[in-house]
mmCIF file of C-alpha atoms in Angstrom:
data_model
loop_
_atom_site.group_PDB
_atom_site.id
_atom_site.type_symbol
_atom_site.label_atom_id
_atom_site.label_comp_id
_atom_site.label_asym_id
_atom_site.label_seq_id
_atom_site.Cartn_x
_atom_site.Cartn_y
_atom_site.Cartn_z
ATOM 1 C CA MET K 90 28.903 31.426 15.210
ATOM 2 C CA ALA K 91 28.269 27.856 16.327
ATOM 3 C CA ARG K 92 28.518 24.550 14.525
ATOM 4 C CA VAL K 93 25.106 22.875 14.605
ATOM 5 C CA ALA K 94 23.832 19.341 13.995
ATOM 6 C CA VAL K 95 20.277 19.567 12.629
ATOM 7 C CA VAL K 96 17.633 16.859 13.168
ATOM 8 C CA LEU K 97 14.351 17.105 11.257
ATOM 9 C CA GLY K 98 11.353 14.968 12.166
ATOM 10 C CA SER K 99 8.445 13.416 10.284
ATOM 11 C CA GLY K 100 4.933 14.822 10.003
ATOM 12 C CA GLY K 101 3.851 15.368 6.404
ATOM 13 C CA ALA K 102 3.051 18.930 5.333
ATOM 14 C CA ARG K 103 3.978 20.257 8.772
ATOM 15 C CA GLY K 104 7.526 19.595 7.589
ATOM 16 C CA TYR K 105 7.412 22.893 5.693
ATOM 17 C CA ALA K 106 8.154 24.362 9.131
ATOM 18 C CA HIS K 107 11.614 22.779 8.846
ATOM 19 C CA LEU K 108 12.426 25.242 6.067
ATOM 20 C CA GLY K 109 11.631 28.252 8.239
ATOM 21 C CA ALA K 110 13.430 26.773 11.237
ATOM 22 C CA VAL K 111 16.679 26.153 9.338
ATOM 23 C CA GLU K 112 16.431 29.589 7.749
ATOM 24 C CA THR K 113 16.220 31.175 11.215
ATOM 25 C CA LEU K 114 19.130 29.095 12.455
ATOM 26 C CA ARG K 115 21.338 30.238 9.589
ATOM 27 C CA ALA K 116 20.156 33.854 9.875
ATOM 28 C CA ARG K 117 21.681 33.905 13.358
ATOM 29 C CA GLY K 118 25.046 33.014 11.896
ATOM 30 C CA HIS K 119 25.123 29.328 12.848
ATOM 31 C CA GLU K 120 26.728 26.769 10.534
ATOM 32 C CA VAL K 121 24.948 23.495 9.765
ATOM 33 C CA VAL K 122 27.562 20.714 9.922
ATOM 34 C CA ALA K 123 25.338 17.607 9.914
ATOM 35 C CA VAL K 124 21.732 16.829 8.972
ATOM 36 C CA SER K 125 19.544 13.821 9.653
ATOM 37 C CA GLY K 126 15.890 13.483 8.800
ATOM 38 C CA THR K 127 12.907 11.193 8.604
ATOM 39 C CA SER K 128 10.096 11.447 6.032
ATOM 40 C CA MET K 129 9.452 15.141 5.295
ATOM 41 C CA GLY K 130 12.479 15.817 7.481
ATOM 42 C CA ALA K 131 14.578 13.670 5.150
ATOM 43 C CA LEU K 132 13.285 15.607 2.137
ATOM 44 C CA VAL K 133 14.026 19.031 3.634
ATOM 45 C CA GLY K 134 17.288 17.767 5.118
ATOM 46 C CA GLY K 135 18.427 16.618 1.687
ATOM 47 C CA LEU K 136 17.630 20.039 0.256
ATOM 48 C CA VAL K 137 19.579 21.724 3.070
ATOM 49 C CA ALA K 138 22.590 19.447 2.570
ATOM 50 C CA ALA K 139 22.471 20.122 -1.184
ATOM 51 C CA ASP K 140 21.943 23.884 -0.632
ATOM 52 C CA ARG K 141 18.761 23.864 -2.728
ATOM 53 C CA GLU K 142 16.110 24.782 -0.178
ATOM 54 C CA ARG K 143 15.599 28.292 -1.585
ATOM 55 C CA ASP K 144 14.553 26.848 -4.953
ATOM 56 C CA PHE K 145 12.257 24.405 -3.202
ATOM 57 C CA ILE K 146 10.615 27.180 -1.154
ATOM 58 C CA GLU K 147 9.812 29.136 -4.314
ATOM 59 C CA TRP K 148 8.256 26.040 -5.880
ATOM 60 C CA VAL K 149 6.124 24.921 -2.917
ATOM 61 C CA GLN K 150 4.816 28.422 -2.280
ATOM 62 C CA SER K 151 3.322 28.318 -5.776
ATOM 63 C CA LEU K 152 1.403 25.099 -5.098
ATOM 64 C CA THR K 153 -2.372 25.274 -4.866
ATOM 65 C CA GLN K 154 -4.549 22.521 -3.449
ATOM 66 C CA SER K 155 -5.589 21.428 -6.952
ATOM 67 C CA ARG K 156 -1.955 21.232 -8.089
ATOM 68 C CA VAL K 157 -1.075 19.148 -5.042
ATOM 69 C CA ILE K 158 -3.916 16.736 -5.818
ATOM 70 C CA ARG K 159 -2.725 16.371 -9.423
ATOM 71 C CA MET K 160 0.782 15.525 -8.195
ATOM 72 C CA LEU K 161 -0.490 12.714 -5.964
ATOM 73 C CA ASP K 162 -0.896 10.234 -8.797
ATOM 74 C CA PRO K 163 -2.976 7.189 -7.793
ATOM 75 C CA ALA K 164 -1.366 3.761 -7.720
ATOM 76 C CA TRP K 165 -3.679 1.412 -9.618
ATOM 77 C CA ALA K 166 -1.709 -1.585 -8.408
ATOM 78 C CA GLY K 167 0.616 -1.889 -5.461
ATOM 79 C CA ALA K 168 0.750 -1.573 -1.692
ATOM 80 C CA GLY K 169 -0.367 2.033 -1.432
ATOM 81 C CA ALA K 170 -2.884 4.574 -2.692
ATOM 82 C CA VAL K 171 -0.378 6.990 -4.266
ATOM 83 C CA SER K 172 2.776 6.213 -6.270
ATOM 84 C CA LEU K 173 4.571 9.611 -5.880
ATOM 85 C CA ASN K 174 6.111 9.316 -9.373
ATOM 86 C CA ARG K 175 5.233 12.897 -10.328
ATOM 87 C CA LEU K 176 6.618 14.314 -7.098
ATOM 88 C CA MET K 177 9.842 12.369 -7.523
ATOM 89 C CA ARG K 178 10.296 13.645 -11.064
ATOM 90 C CA SER K 179 9.966 17.210 -9.804
ATOM 91 C CA LEU K 180 12.465 16.500 -7.039
ATOM 92 C CA GLU K 181 14.932 14.970 -9.499
ATOM 93 C CA GLU K 182 14.694 18.089 -11.665
ATOM 94 C CA LEU K 183 15.535 20.178 -8.616
ATOM 95 C CA LEU K 184 18.310 18.046 -7.110
ATOM 96 C CA GLY K 185 19.715 16.199 -10.097
ATOM 97 C CA ASP K 186 21.548 12.882 -9.798
ATOM 98 C CA VAL K 187 23.566 13.900 -6.738
ATOM 99 C CA LEU K 188 25.140 11.315 -4.412
ATOM 100 C CA ILE K 189 24.757 11.590 -0.644
ATOM 101 C CA GLU K 190 28.500 11.229 -0.096
ATOM 102 C CA ASP K 191 29.154 14.192 -2.411
ATOM 103 C CA LEU K 192 26.949 16.601 -0.445
ATOM 104 C CA ALA K 193 28.694 19.516 1.256
ATOM 105 C CA ILE K 194 27.029 18.615 4.572
ATOM 106 C CA PRO K 195 27.000 15.046 5.990
ATOM 107 C CA TYR K 196 23.453 13.758 5.643
ATOM 108 C CA THR K 197 21.377 10.783 6.817
ATOM 109 C CA ALA K 198 17.902 9.796 5.596
ATOM 110 C CA VAL K 199 16.098 7.289 7.802
ATOM 111 C CA ALA K 200 13.695 4.699 6.391
ATOM 112 C CA THR K 201 12.144 1.527 7.809
ATOM 113 C CA ASP K 202 12.822 -1.980 6.478
ATOM 114 C CA LEU K 203 9.431 -3.678 6.867
ATOM 115 C CA LEU K 204 10.660 -7.259 6.633
ATOM 116 C CA ALA K 205 13.644 -6.825 8.966
ATOM 117 C CA ARG K 206 11.705 -4.476 11.274
ATOM 118 C CA ARG K 207 14.667 -2.160 11.633
ATOM 119 C CA GLU K 208 15.810 1.317 10.667
ATOM 120 C CA VAL K 209 17.847 1.878 7.516
ATOM 121 C CA TRP K 210 20.222 4.868 7.483
ATOM 122 C CA PHE K 211 21.057 6.137 4.019
ATOM 123 C CA GLN K 212 24.450 7.870 4.127
ATOM 124 C CA HIS K 213 25.743 6.833 0.688
ATOM 125 C CA GLY K 214 24.249 6.448 -2.780
ATOM 126 C CA PRO K 215 21.785 8.544 -4.814
ATOM 127 C CA LEU K 216 19.968 11.172 -2.750
ATOM 128 C CA VAL K 217 16.509 11.140 -4.349
ATOM 129 C CA PRO K 218 15.839 7.370 -3.935
ATOM 130 C CA ALA K 219 16.847 7.661 -0.262
ATOM 131 C CA ILE K 220 14.324 10.472 0.212
ATOM 132 C CA ARG K 221 11.672 8.447 -1.647
ATOM 133 C CA ALA K 222 12.158 5.523 0.734
ATOM 134 C CA SER K 223 11.976 7.725 3.814
ATOM 135 C CA ILE K 224 8.678 9.442 2.873
ATOM 136 C CA ALA K 225 6.643 6.312 2.027
ATOM 137 C CA ILE K 226 3.839 6.547 4.601
ATOM 138 C CA PRO K 227 2.469 2.972 4.948
ATOM 139 C CA GLY K 228 -0.905 2.452 3.277
ATOM 140 C CA LEU K 229 -0.856 5.922 1.730
ATOM 141 C CA PHE K 230 2.282 6.000 -0.417
ATOM 142 C CA THR K 231 3.661 2.901 -2.132
ATOM 143 C CA PRO K 232 6.827 1.450 -0.531
ATOM 144 C CA ALA K 233 10.250 1.782 -2.120
ATOM 145 C CA VAL K 234 12.323 -1.285 -2.959
ATOM 146 C CA ILE K 235 16.098 -0.855 -2.700
ATOM 147 C CA ALA K 236 18.624 -3.709 -2.602
ATOM 148 C CA GLY K 237 15.872 -6.233 -1.916
ATOM 149 C CA ARG K 238 14.480 -4.280 1.037
ATOM 150 C CA ILE K 239 10.847 -3.148 1.222
ATOM 151 C CA LEU K 240 11.194 0.346 2.652
ATOM 152 C CA VAL K 241 8.602 2.676 4.154
ATOM 153 C CA ASP K 242 8.524 5.893 6.145
ATOM 154 C CA GLY K 243 11.301 6.150 8.726
ATOM 155 C CA GLY K 244 8.824 7.660 11.181
ATOM 156 C CA LEU K 245 7.392 4.190 11.717
ATOM 157 C CA LEU K 246 10.353 3.494 14.037
ATOM 158 C CA ASN K 247 12.175 6.812 14.436
ATOM 159 C CA PRO K 248 10.146 10.012 13.940
ATOM 160 C CA LEU K 249 13.000 12.251 15.182
ATOM 161 C CA PRO K 250 16.375 10.663 14.246
ATOM 162 C CA LEU K 251 18.792 12.148 16.767
ATOM 163 C CA GLU K 252 21.144 9.161 16.804
ATOM 164 C CA PRO K 253 22.777 9.696 13.356
ATOM 165 C CA THR K 254 24.104 13.103 14.454
ATOM 166 C CA ALA K 255 25.308 12.005 17.906
ATOM 167 C CA ALA K 256 28.924 11.726 16.739
ATOM 168 C CA ALA K 257 28.927 14.963 14.729
ATOM 169 C CA SER K 258 31.532 17.583 15.630
ATOM 170 C CA ALA K 259 28.967 20.201 16.616
ATOM 171 C CA ASP K 260 28.550 22.792 19.353
ATOM 172 C CA PHE K 261 24.898 21.950 19.805
ATOM 173 C CA THR K 262 22.058 19.843 18.371
ATOM 174 C CA PHE K 263 19.017 21.603 16.932
ATOM 175 C CA ALA K 264 15.972 19.355 16.491
ATOM 176 C CA VAL K 265 12.561 20.099 15.001
ATOM 177 C CA SER K 266 9.745 17.765 16.051
ATOM 178 C CA LEU K 267 6.443 17.841 14.170
ATOM 179 C CA GLN K 268 4.650 15.822 16.859
ATOM 180 C CA GLY K 269 3.781 18.508 19.394
ATOM 181 C CA PRO K 270 0.551 18.384 21.433
ATOM 182 C CA ARG K 271 -2.553 19.768 19.748
ATOM 183 C CA ALA K 272 -2.954 22.283 22.549
ATOM 184 C CA PRO K 273 -0.748 23.487 25.433
ATOM 185 C CA HIS K 274 -0.677 20.984 28.296
ATOM 186 C CA GLU K 275 -2.611 18.392 26.307
ATOM 187 C CA PRO K 276 -3.061 15.382 28.634
ATOM 188 C CA MET K 277 -0.950 12.342 27.799
ATOM 189 C CA SER K 278 -2.478 9.886 30.290
ATOM 190 C CA PRO K 279 -5.071 7.311 29.156
ATOM 191 C CA ALA K 280 -8.663 8.541 28.979
ATOM 192 C CA ARG K 281 -11.482 6.561 30.598
ATOM 193 C CA GLY K 282 -14.520 6.135 28.390
ATOM 194 C CA LEU K 283 -17.895 4.411 28.339
ATOM 195 C CA SER K 284 -18.374 1.923 25.541
ATOM 196 C CA ALA K 285 -21.435 2.520 23.366
ATOM 197 C CA ARG K 286 -23.055 0.578 20.544
ATOM 198 C CA SER K 287 -23.743 2.326 17.261
ATOM 199 C CA ALA K 288 -27.407 2.267 16.200
ATOM 200 C CA ALA K 289 -26.415 1.527 12.606
ATOM 201 C CA TRP K 290 -24.178 -1.321 13.730
ATOM 202 C CA ALA K 291 -26.950 -2.809 15.886
ATOM 203 C CA MET K 292 -29.454 -2.670 13.022
ATOM 204 C CA ASP K 293 -26.973 -4.356 10.716
ATOM 205 C CA LEU K 294 -26.495 -7.145 13.242
ATOM 206 C CA ARG K 295 -30.233 -7.728 13.378
ATOM 207 C CA ARG K 296 -30.423 -7.945 9.577
ATOM 208 C CA ARG K 297 -27.508 -10.362 9.410
ATOM 209 C CA PHE K 298 -29.127 -12.677 11.940
ATOM 210 C CA GLY K 299 -32.638 -12.467 10.506
ATOM 211 C CA ARG K 300 -33.932 -10.132 13.202
ATOM 212 C CA SER K 301 -34.923 -7.182 11.018
ATOM 213 C CA GLU K 302 -38.501 -7.462 12.374
ATOM 214 C CA PRO K 303 -39.414 -7.657 16.058
ATOM 215 C CA ASP K 304 -39.698 -11.206 17.389
ATOM 216 C CA ALA K 305 -43.262 -11.812 18.592
ATOM 217 C CA GLU K 306 -42.046 -14.343 21.155
ATOM 218 C CA ASP K 307 -39.815 -11.761 22.769
ATOM 219 C CA PRO K 308 -41.889 -9.194 24.677
ATOM 220 C CA SER K 309 -38.915 -6.884 24.854
ATOM 221 C CA ASP K 310 -39.207 -6.449 21.045
ATOM 222 C CA ASP K 311 -42.896 -5.540 21.117
ATOM 223 C CA PRO K 312 -43.208 -1.867 20.116
ATOM 224 C CA THR K 313 -46.566 -1.593 21.950
ATOM 225 C CA GLN K 314 -44.952 -2.377 25.290
ATOM 226 C CA PRO K 315 -43.087 0.275 27.268
ATOM 227 C CA ALA K 316 -39.348 -0.206 27.205
ATOM 228 C CA GLU K 317 -37.823 -1.523 30.377
ATOM 229 C CA PRO K 318 -34.635 0.277 31.480
ATOM 230 C CA ASP K 319 -31.576 -1.886 31.165
ATOM 231 C CA GLU K 320 -28.701 -0.688 33.339
ATOM 232 C CA ALA K 321 -26.248 -3.043 31.658
ATOM 233 C CA GLU K 322 -27.011 -1.792 28.144
ATOM 234 C CA PRO K 323 -24.706 1.067 27.111
ATOM 235 C CA PRO K 324 -26.259 4.094 25.393
ATOM 236 C CA THR K 325 -26.701 3.972 21.649
ATOM 237 C CA VAL K 326 -24.885 6.574 19.597
ATOM 238 C CA GLU K 327 -25.387 7.506 15.996
ATOM 239 C CA PRO K 328 -22.189 7.667 13.926
ATOM 240 C CA GLU K 329 -21.313 11.283 13.114
ATOM 241 C CA LEU K 330 -17.857 11.003 11.545
ATOM 242 C CA ASP K 331 -17.202 11.497 7.853
ATOM 243 C CA VAL K 332 -13.453 10.917 7.650
ATOM 244 C CA ARG K 333 -11.526 9.893 4.566
ATOM 245 C CA THR K 334 -9.309 6.827 4.603
ATOM 246 C CA SER K 335 -6.210 8.972 4.020
ATOM 247 C CA GLU K 336 -7.076 11.041 7.083
ATOM 248 C CA VAL K 337 -7.550 7.949 9.236
ATOM 249 C CA LEU K 338 -4.166 6.614 8.096
ATOM 250 C CA SER K 339 -2.323 9.879 8.654
ATOM 251 C CA GLN K 340 -3.876 10.549 12.065
ATOM 252 C CA SER K 341 -3.156 6.978 13.163
ATOM 253 C CA PHE K 342 0.437 7.410 12.061
ATOM 254 C CA ASP K 343 0.671 10.732 13.915
ATOM 255 C CA ALA K 344 -0.648 9.162 17.121
ATOM 256 C CA MET K 345 1.967 6.423 16.985
ATOM 257 C CA GLN K 346 4.813 8.794 16.122
ATOM 258 C CA SER K 347 3.892 11.179 18.918
ATOM 259 C CA LEU K 348 4.371 8.454 21.503
ATOM 260 C CA ILE K 349 7.629 7.196 19.972
ATOM 261 C CA THR K 350 9.001 10.750 19.794
ATOM 262 C CA ARG K 351 8.438 11.295 23.526
ATOM 263 C CA TYR K 352 10.446 8.173 24.346
ATOM 264 C CA ARG K 353 13.221 9.107 21.890
ATOM 265 C CA LEU K 354 13.511 12.603 23.362
ATOM 266 C CA ALA K 355 13.686 11.225 26.892
ATOM 267 C CA ALA K 356 16.591 8.961 25.896
ATOM 268 C CA LEU K 357 18.550 11.511 23.841
ATOM 269 C CA PRO K 358 17.352 15.102 24.316
ATOM 270 C CA PRO K 359 18.699 17.747 21.897
ATOM 271 C CA ASP K 360 20.197 21.023 23.094
ATOM 272 C CA VAL K 361 17.512 23.044 21.301
ATOM 273 C CA LEU K 362 14.096 21.578 20.535
ATOM 274 C CA VAL K 363 11.538 23.212 18.251
ATOM 275 C CA THR K 364 8.099 21.637 18.629
ATOM 276 C CA VAL K 365 5.480 22.103 15.904
ATOM 277 C CA PRO K 366 1.966 21.163 17.103
ATOM 278 C CA ILE K 367 0.113 18.447 15.231
ATOM 279 C CA SER K 368 -2.825 20.839 14.900
ATOM 280 C CA ALA K 369 -0.732 23.198 12.718
ATOM 281 C CA ALA K 370 -1.665 21.249 9.565
ATOM 282 C CA ARG K 371 -2.909 17.913 8.318
ATOM 283 C CA THR K 372 -0.469 15.470 6.775
ATOM 284 C CA LEU K 373 -1.505 16.266 3.189
ATOM 285 C CA ASP K 374 -1.900 20.051 3.496
ATOM 286 C CA PHE K 375 0.946 20.637 1.055
ATOM 287 C CA HIS K 376 -0.725 23.771 -0.327
ATOM 288 C CA ARG K 377 -0.077 25.688 2.914
ATOM 289 C CA ALA K 378 3.669 26.182 2.528
ATOM 290 C CA GLU K 379 3.917 29.903 3.220
ATOM 291 C CA GLU K 380 2.128 29.903 6.570
ATOM 292 C CA LEU K 381 3.927 26.772 7.784
ATOM 293 C CA ILE K 382 7.337 28.140 6.825
ATOM 294 C CA ASP K 383 6.489 31.305 8.772
ATOM 295 C CA LEU K 384 5.446 29.156 11.725
ATOM 296 C CA GLY K 385 8.795 27.360 11.619
ATOM 297 C CA ARG K 386 10.634 30.687 11.671
ATOM 298 C CA ALA K 387 8.663 31.912 14.680
ATOM 299 C CA LEU K 388 8.949 28.698 16.695
ATOM 300 C CA ALA K 389 12.669 28.337 15.947
ATOM 301 C CA GLY K 390 13.349 31.919 16.954
ATOM 302 C CA ALA K 391 11.554 31.413 20.277
ATOM 303 C CA ALA K 392 13.388 28.130 20.985
ATOM 304 C CA LEU K 393 16.796 29.645 20.184
ATOM 305 C CA ASP K 394 16.034 32.653 22.380
ATOM 306 C CA ASP K 395 15.042 30.390 25.267
ATOM 307 C CA ALA K 396 18.309 28.466 24.871
ATOM 308 C CA GLY K 397 20.399 31.633 24.585
ATOM 309 C CA ARG K 398 21.574 30.710 21.085
#
């Protein structure tokens, strides 16, 4: 049996995989001696440190998509679309008023102080407010305010918080990243593209500048004349996307975190790394607990086998 420091990354609903990964780690006889987490990793990490993850698994496996939507109560005023009050009440019922320093396993939740532009490590004080601060995805969930700080998701600066466990008395570090490539060998280099003007955007410009009708003085606007090819004019494309604002926010956040995670891993690689692909689930797919927990079990088992653990 080995003593293990566990690091759990951010990535919304994909964080259910953390539950399966930790379960596999413990099933092999390893002892968790330290936990750090960001966002969903902070939530699951808090449950692990409080030894309440089994109760949480039973609850989330009962969630349907409609129940998840009802829990995401809209924020009618404030800097976010969802207030998370209902979710926090459920979490308080599960965890109680426990203090971080009283947990059986040393624990760190990582949030981001927007005004100071720095990480905040919660290692003392009430557990649930620390989790609430760490999961506040900017623009989607309202920020938390603690001790005068405006706090949002820790993944903004540190999607995989390896540093808080660096001094732990552990035999190895076990990290679970939720920012894996969408497909094996997904290219990371910049893509070269040809700029194109949207037809709808061009028509809107004409209306705004009083050019909704062809200009008789401009022969190029005469519909009876054949169009002259213009090599400098990029092709026109019709918009085809129908993406919700929440999806744009979450995918933007994922893109940023993926890059930051690669740099963090290069600076401080863990002994065992479990990588959950971004394509496994969308940020708000919280009704897919069972399959994502199973995925975490499978990926953790493969990573531990590869490392001989």
